[in-house]
Amino acid sequence: MTMYREQLEKYCGRKGYSKSGVGLSAGYNKNYVSDIISGKITPTAEALEALAEALNVPLAVLLFGDETDEVTREIVAKMRDIDEHGQRAVNAFLDSLASQKKT
């Protein structure tokens, strides 16, 4: 599971929010967060920003965990400048790296 999936699940539970409520609050459908967590869909950086805002956590926390540094913040800023196709490619690459790490 990629970091943003783990963090979405963690923060929905920690804050006592339903996944459907977070998805709707971010402007998406009620299944959106569950579909992300299960790996059915890959969100764009824009979608992750909206979800982070709905959870009231920094985007960097969803992408990289609870501890962020200057390099992490720079990476997040660069992700915002990439178009949707590029964001999906970066997310797929990160998913690939994460799955290699576990094997």
mmCIF file of N, CA and C in Angstrom, residues 18-61:
data_model
loop_
_atom_site.group_PDB
_atom_site.id
_atom_site.type_symbol
_atom_site.label_atom_id
_atom_site.label_comp_id
_atom_site.label_asym_id
_atom_site.label_seq_id
_atom_site.Cartn_x
_atom_site.Cartn_y
_atom_site.Cartn_z
ATOM 1 N N SER A 18 -15.857 9.572 8.332
ATOM 2 C CA SER A 18 -16.132 8.452 7.436
ATOM 3 C C SER A 18 -15.407 8.693 6.115
ATOM 4 N N LYS A 19 -15.041 7.623 5.442
ATOM 5 C CA LYS A 19 -14.382 7.754 4.138
ATOM 6 C C LYS A 19 -15.316 8.436 3.144
ATOM 7 N N SER A 20 -16.598 8.076 3.204
ATOM 8 C CA SER A 20 -17.546 8.701 2.269
ATOM 9 C C SER A 20 -17.691 10.193 2.567
ATOM 10 N N GLY A 21 -17.695 10.565 3.830
ATOM 11 C CA GLY A 21 -17.795 11.973 4.203
ATOM 12 C C GLY A 21 -16.600 12.786 3.741
ATOM 13 N N VAL A 22 -15.413 12.208 3.855
ATOM 14 C CA VAL A 22 -14.200 12.902 3.401
ATOM 15 C C VAL A 22 -14.241 13.076 1.887
ATOM 16 N N GLY A 23 -14.633 12.030 1.171
ATOM 17 C CA GLY A 23 -14.737 12.131 -0.288
ATOM 18 C C GLY A 23 -15.712 13.209 -0.712
ATOM 19 N N LEU A 24 -16.880 13.226 -0.091
ATOM 20 C CA LEU A 24 -17.886 14.236 -0.427
ATOM 21 C C LEU A 24 -17.423 15.640 -0.051
ATOM 22 N N SER A 25 -16.782 15.762 1.113
ATOM 23 C CA SER A 25 -16.279 17.062 1.566
ATOM 24 C C SER A 25 -15.216 17.613 0.616
ATOM 25 N N ALA A 26 -14.458 16.713 -0.007
ATOM 26 C CA ALA A 26 -13.409 17.121 -0.941
ATOM 27 C C ALA A 26 -13.950 17.379 -2.351
ATOM 28 N N GLY A 27 -15.245 17.107 -2.552
ATOM 29 C CA GLY A 27 -15.839 17.368 -3.859
ATOM 30 C C GLY A 27 -15.904 16.164 -4.769
ATOM 31 N N TYR A 28 -15.756 14.986 -4.207
ATOM 32 C CA TYR A 28 -15.787 13.751 -4.989
ATOM 33 C C TYR A 28 -16.964 12.892 -4.527
ATOM 34 N N ASN A 29 -17.136 11.727 -5.114
ATOM 35 C CA ASN A 29 -18.265 10.883 -4.734
ATOM 36 C C ASN A 29 -17.983 10.137 -3.433
ATOM 37 N N LYS A 30 -19.008 9.508 -2.899
ATOM 38 C CA LYS A 30 -18.891 8.880 -1.582
ATOM 39 C C LYS A 30 -17.963 7.668 -1.565
ATOM 40 N N ASN A 31 -17.688 7.080 -2.708
ATOM 41 C CA ASN A 31 -16.803 5.907 -2.770
ATOM 42 C C ASN A 31 -15.353 6.269 -3.082
ATOM 43 N N TYR A 32 -15.084 7.534 -3.321
ATOM 44 C CA TYR A 32 -13.770 7.966 -3.819
ATOM 45 C C TYR A 32 -12.623 7.551 -2.891
ATOM 46 N N VAL A 33 -12.729 7.836 -1.613
ATOM 47 C CA VAL A 33 -11.644 7.521 -0.682
ATOM 48 C C VAL A 33 -11.466 6.011 -0.564
ATOM 49 N N SER A 34 -12.554 5.276 -0.465
ATOM 50 C CA SER A 34 -12.462 3.813 -0.396
ATOM 51 C C SER A 34 -11.809 3.245 -1.654
ATOM 52 N N ASP A 35 -12.152 3.816 -2.802
ATOM 53 C CA ASP A 35 -11.553 3.360 -4.060
ATOM 54 C C ASP A 35 -10.060 3.658 -4.122
ATOM 55 N N ILE A 36 -9.644 4.768 -3.557
ATOM 56 C CA ILE A 36 -8.206 5.084 -3.495
ATOM 57 C C ILE A 36 -7.502 4.096 -2.571
ATOM 58 N N ILE A 37 -8.037 3.918 -1.374
ATOM 59 C CA ILE A 37 -7.406 3.034 -0.390
ATOM 60 C C ILE A 37 -7.295 1.605 -0.920
ATOM 61 N N SER A 38 -8.320 1.141 -1.626
ATOM 62 C CA SER A 38 -8.299 -0.226 -2.154
ATOM 63 C C SER A 38 -7.429 -0.366 -3.399
ATOM 64 N N GLY A 39 -6.981 0.753 -3.966
ATOM 65 C CA GLY A 39 -6.141 0.709 -5.159
ATOM 66 C C GLY A 39 -6.913 0.676 -6.461
ATOM 67 N N LYS A 40 -8.225 0.844 -6.401
ATOM 68 C CA LYS A 40 -9.029 0.846 -7.624
ATOM 69 C C LYS A 40 -8.738 2.048 -8.499
ATOM 70 N N ILE A 41 -8.429 3.176 -7.860
ATOM 71 C CA ILE A 41 -8.121 4.385 -8.616
ATOM 72 C C ILE A 41 -6.857 5.030 -8.054
ATOM 73 N N THR A 42 -6.209 5.808 -8.902
ATOM 74 C CA THR A 42 -5.031 6.570 -8.501
ATOM 75 C C THR A 42 -5.396 8.052 -8.563
ATOM 76 N N PRO A 43 -5.318 8.741 -7.438
ATOM 77 C CA PRO A 43 -5.726 10.149 -7.429
ATOM 78 C C PRO A 43 -4.661 11.059 -8.033
ATOM 79 N N THR A 44 -5.096 12.205 -8.504
ATOM 80 C CA THR A 44 -4.168 13.242 -8.953
ATOM 81 C C THR A 44 -3.677 14.009 -7.723
ATOM 82 N N ALA A 45 -2.663 14.815 -7.915
ATOM 83 C CA ALA A 45 -2.179 15.666 -6.827
ATOM 84 C C ALA A 45 -3.281 16.634 -6.398
ATOM 85 N N GLU A 46 -4.058 17.120 -7.358
ATOM 86 C CA GLU A 46 -5.166 18.029 -7.036
ATOM 87 C C GLU A 46 -6.179 17.328 -6.122
ATOM 88 N N ALA A 47 -6.499 16.078 -6.423
ATOM 89 C CA ALA A 47 -7.444 15.330 -5.592
ATOM 90 C C ALA A 47 -6.872 15.096 -4.199
ATOM 91 N N LEU A 48 -5.585 14.756 -4.131
ATOM 92 C CA LEU A 48 -4.963 14.547 -2.825
ATOM 93 C C LEU A 48 -4.944 15.837 -2.014
ATOM 94 N N GLU A 49 -4.741 16.961 -2.686
ATOM 95 C CA GLU A 49 -4.795 18.257 -1.988
ATOM 96 C C GLU A 49 -6.175 18.499 -1.393
ATOM 97 N N ALA A 50 -7.204 18.208 -2.170
ATOM 98 C CA ALA A 50 -8.568 18.399 -1.691
ATOM 99 C C ALA A 50 -8.869 17.459 -0.521
ATOM 100 N N LEU A 51 -8.381 16.236 -0.594
ATOM 101 C CA LEU A 51 -8.593 15.283 0.501
ATOM 102 C C LEU A 51 -7.821 15.694 1.749
ATOM 103 N N ALA A 52 -6.599 16.179 1.556
ATOM 104 C CA ALA A 52 -5.817 16.660 2.697
ATOM 105 C C ALA A 52 -6.538 17.819 3.375
ATOM 106 N N GLU A 53 -7.095 18.713 2.573
ATOM 107 C CA GLU A 53 -7.834 19.847 3.132
ATOM 108 C C GLU A 53 -9.067 19.361 3.892
ATOM 109 N N ALA A 54 -9.776 18.379 3.331
ATOM 110 C CA ALA A 54 -10.965 17.841 4.003
ATOM 111 C C ALA A 54 -10.597 17.182 5.336
ATOM 112 N N LEU A 55 -9.395 16.603 5.394
ATOM 113 C CA LEU A 55 -8.919 15.967 6.630
ATOM 114 C C LEU A 55 -8.197 16.949 7.548
ATOM 115 N N ASN A 56 -7.957 18.151 7.037
ATOM 116 C CA ASN A 56 -7.230 19.177 7.790
ATOM 117 C C ASN A 56 -5.813 18.726 8.159
ATOM 118 N N VAL A 57 -5.124 18.160 7.160
ATOM 119 C CA VAL A 57 -3.716 17.779 7.314
ATOM 120 C C VAL A 57 -2.950 18.317 6.105
ATOM 121 N N PRO A 58 -1.659 18.583 6.238
ATOM 122 C CA PRO A 58 -0.871 19.024 5.087
ATOM 123 C C PRO A 58 -0.787 17.933 4.015
ATOM 124 N N LEU A 59 -0.759 18.320 2.763
ATOM 125 C CA LEU A 59 -0.622 17.364 1.667
ATOM 126 C C LEU A 59 0.613 16.496 1.856
ATOM 127 N N ALA A 60 1.700 17.078 2.310
ATOM 128 C CA ALA A 60 2.938 16.319 2.500
ATOM 129 C C ALA A 60 2.740 15.147 3.457
ATOM 130 N N VAL A 61 1.858 15.295 4.432
ATOM 131 C CA VAL A 61 1.585 14.203 5.375
ATOM 132 C C VAL A 61 0.927 13.034 4.643
#
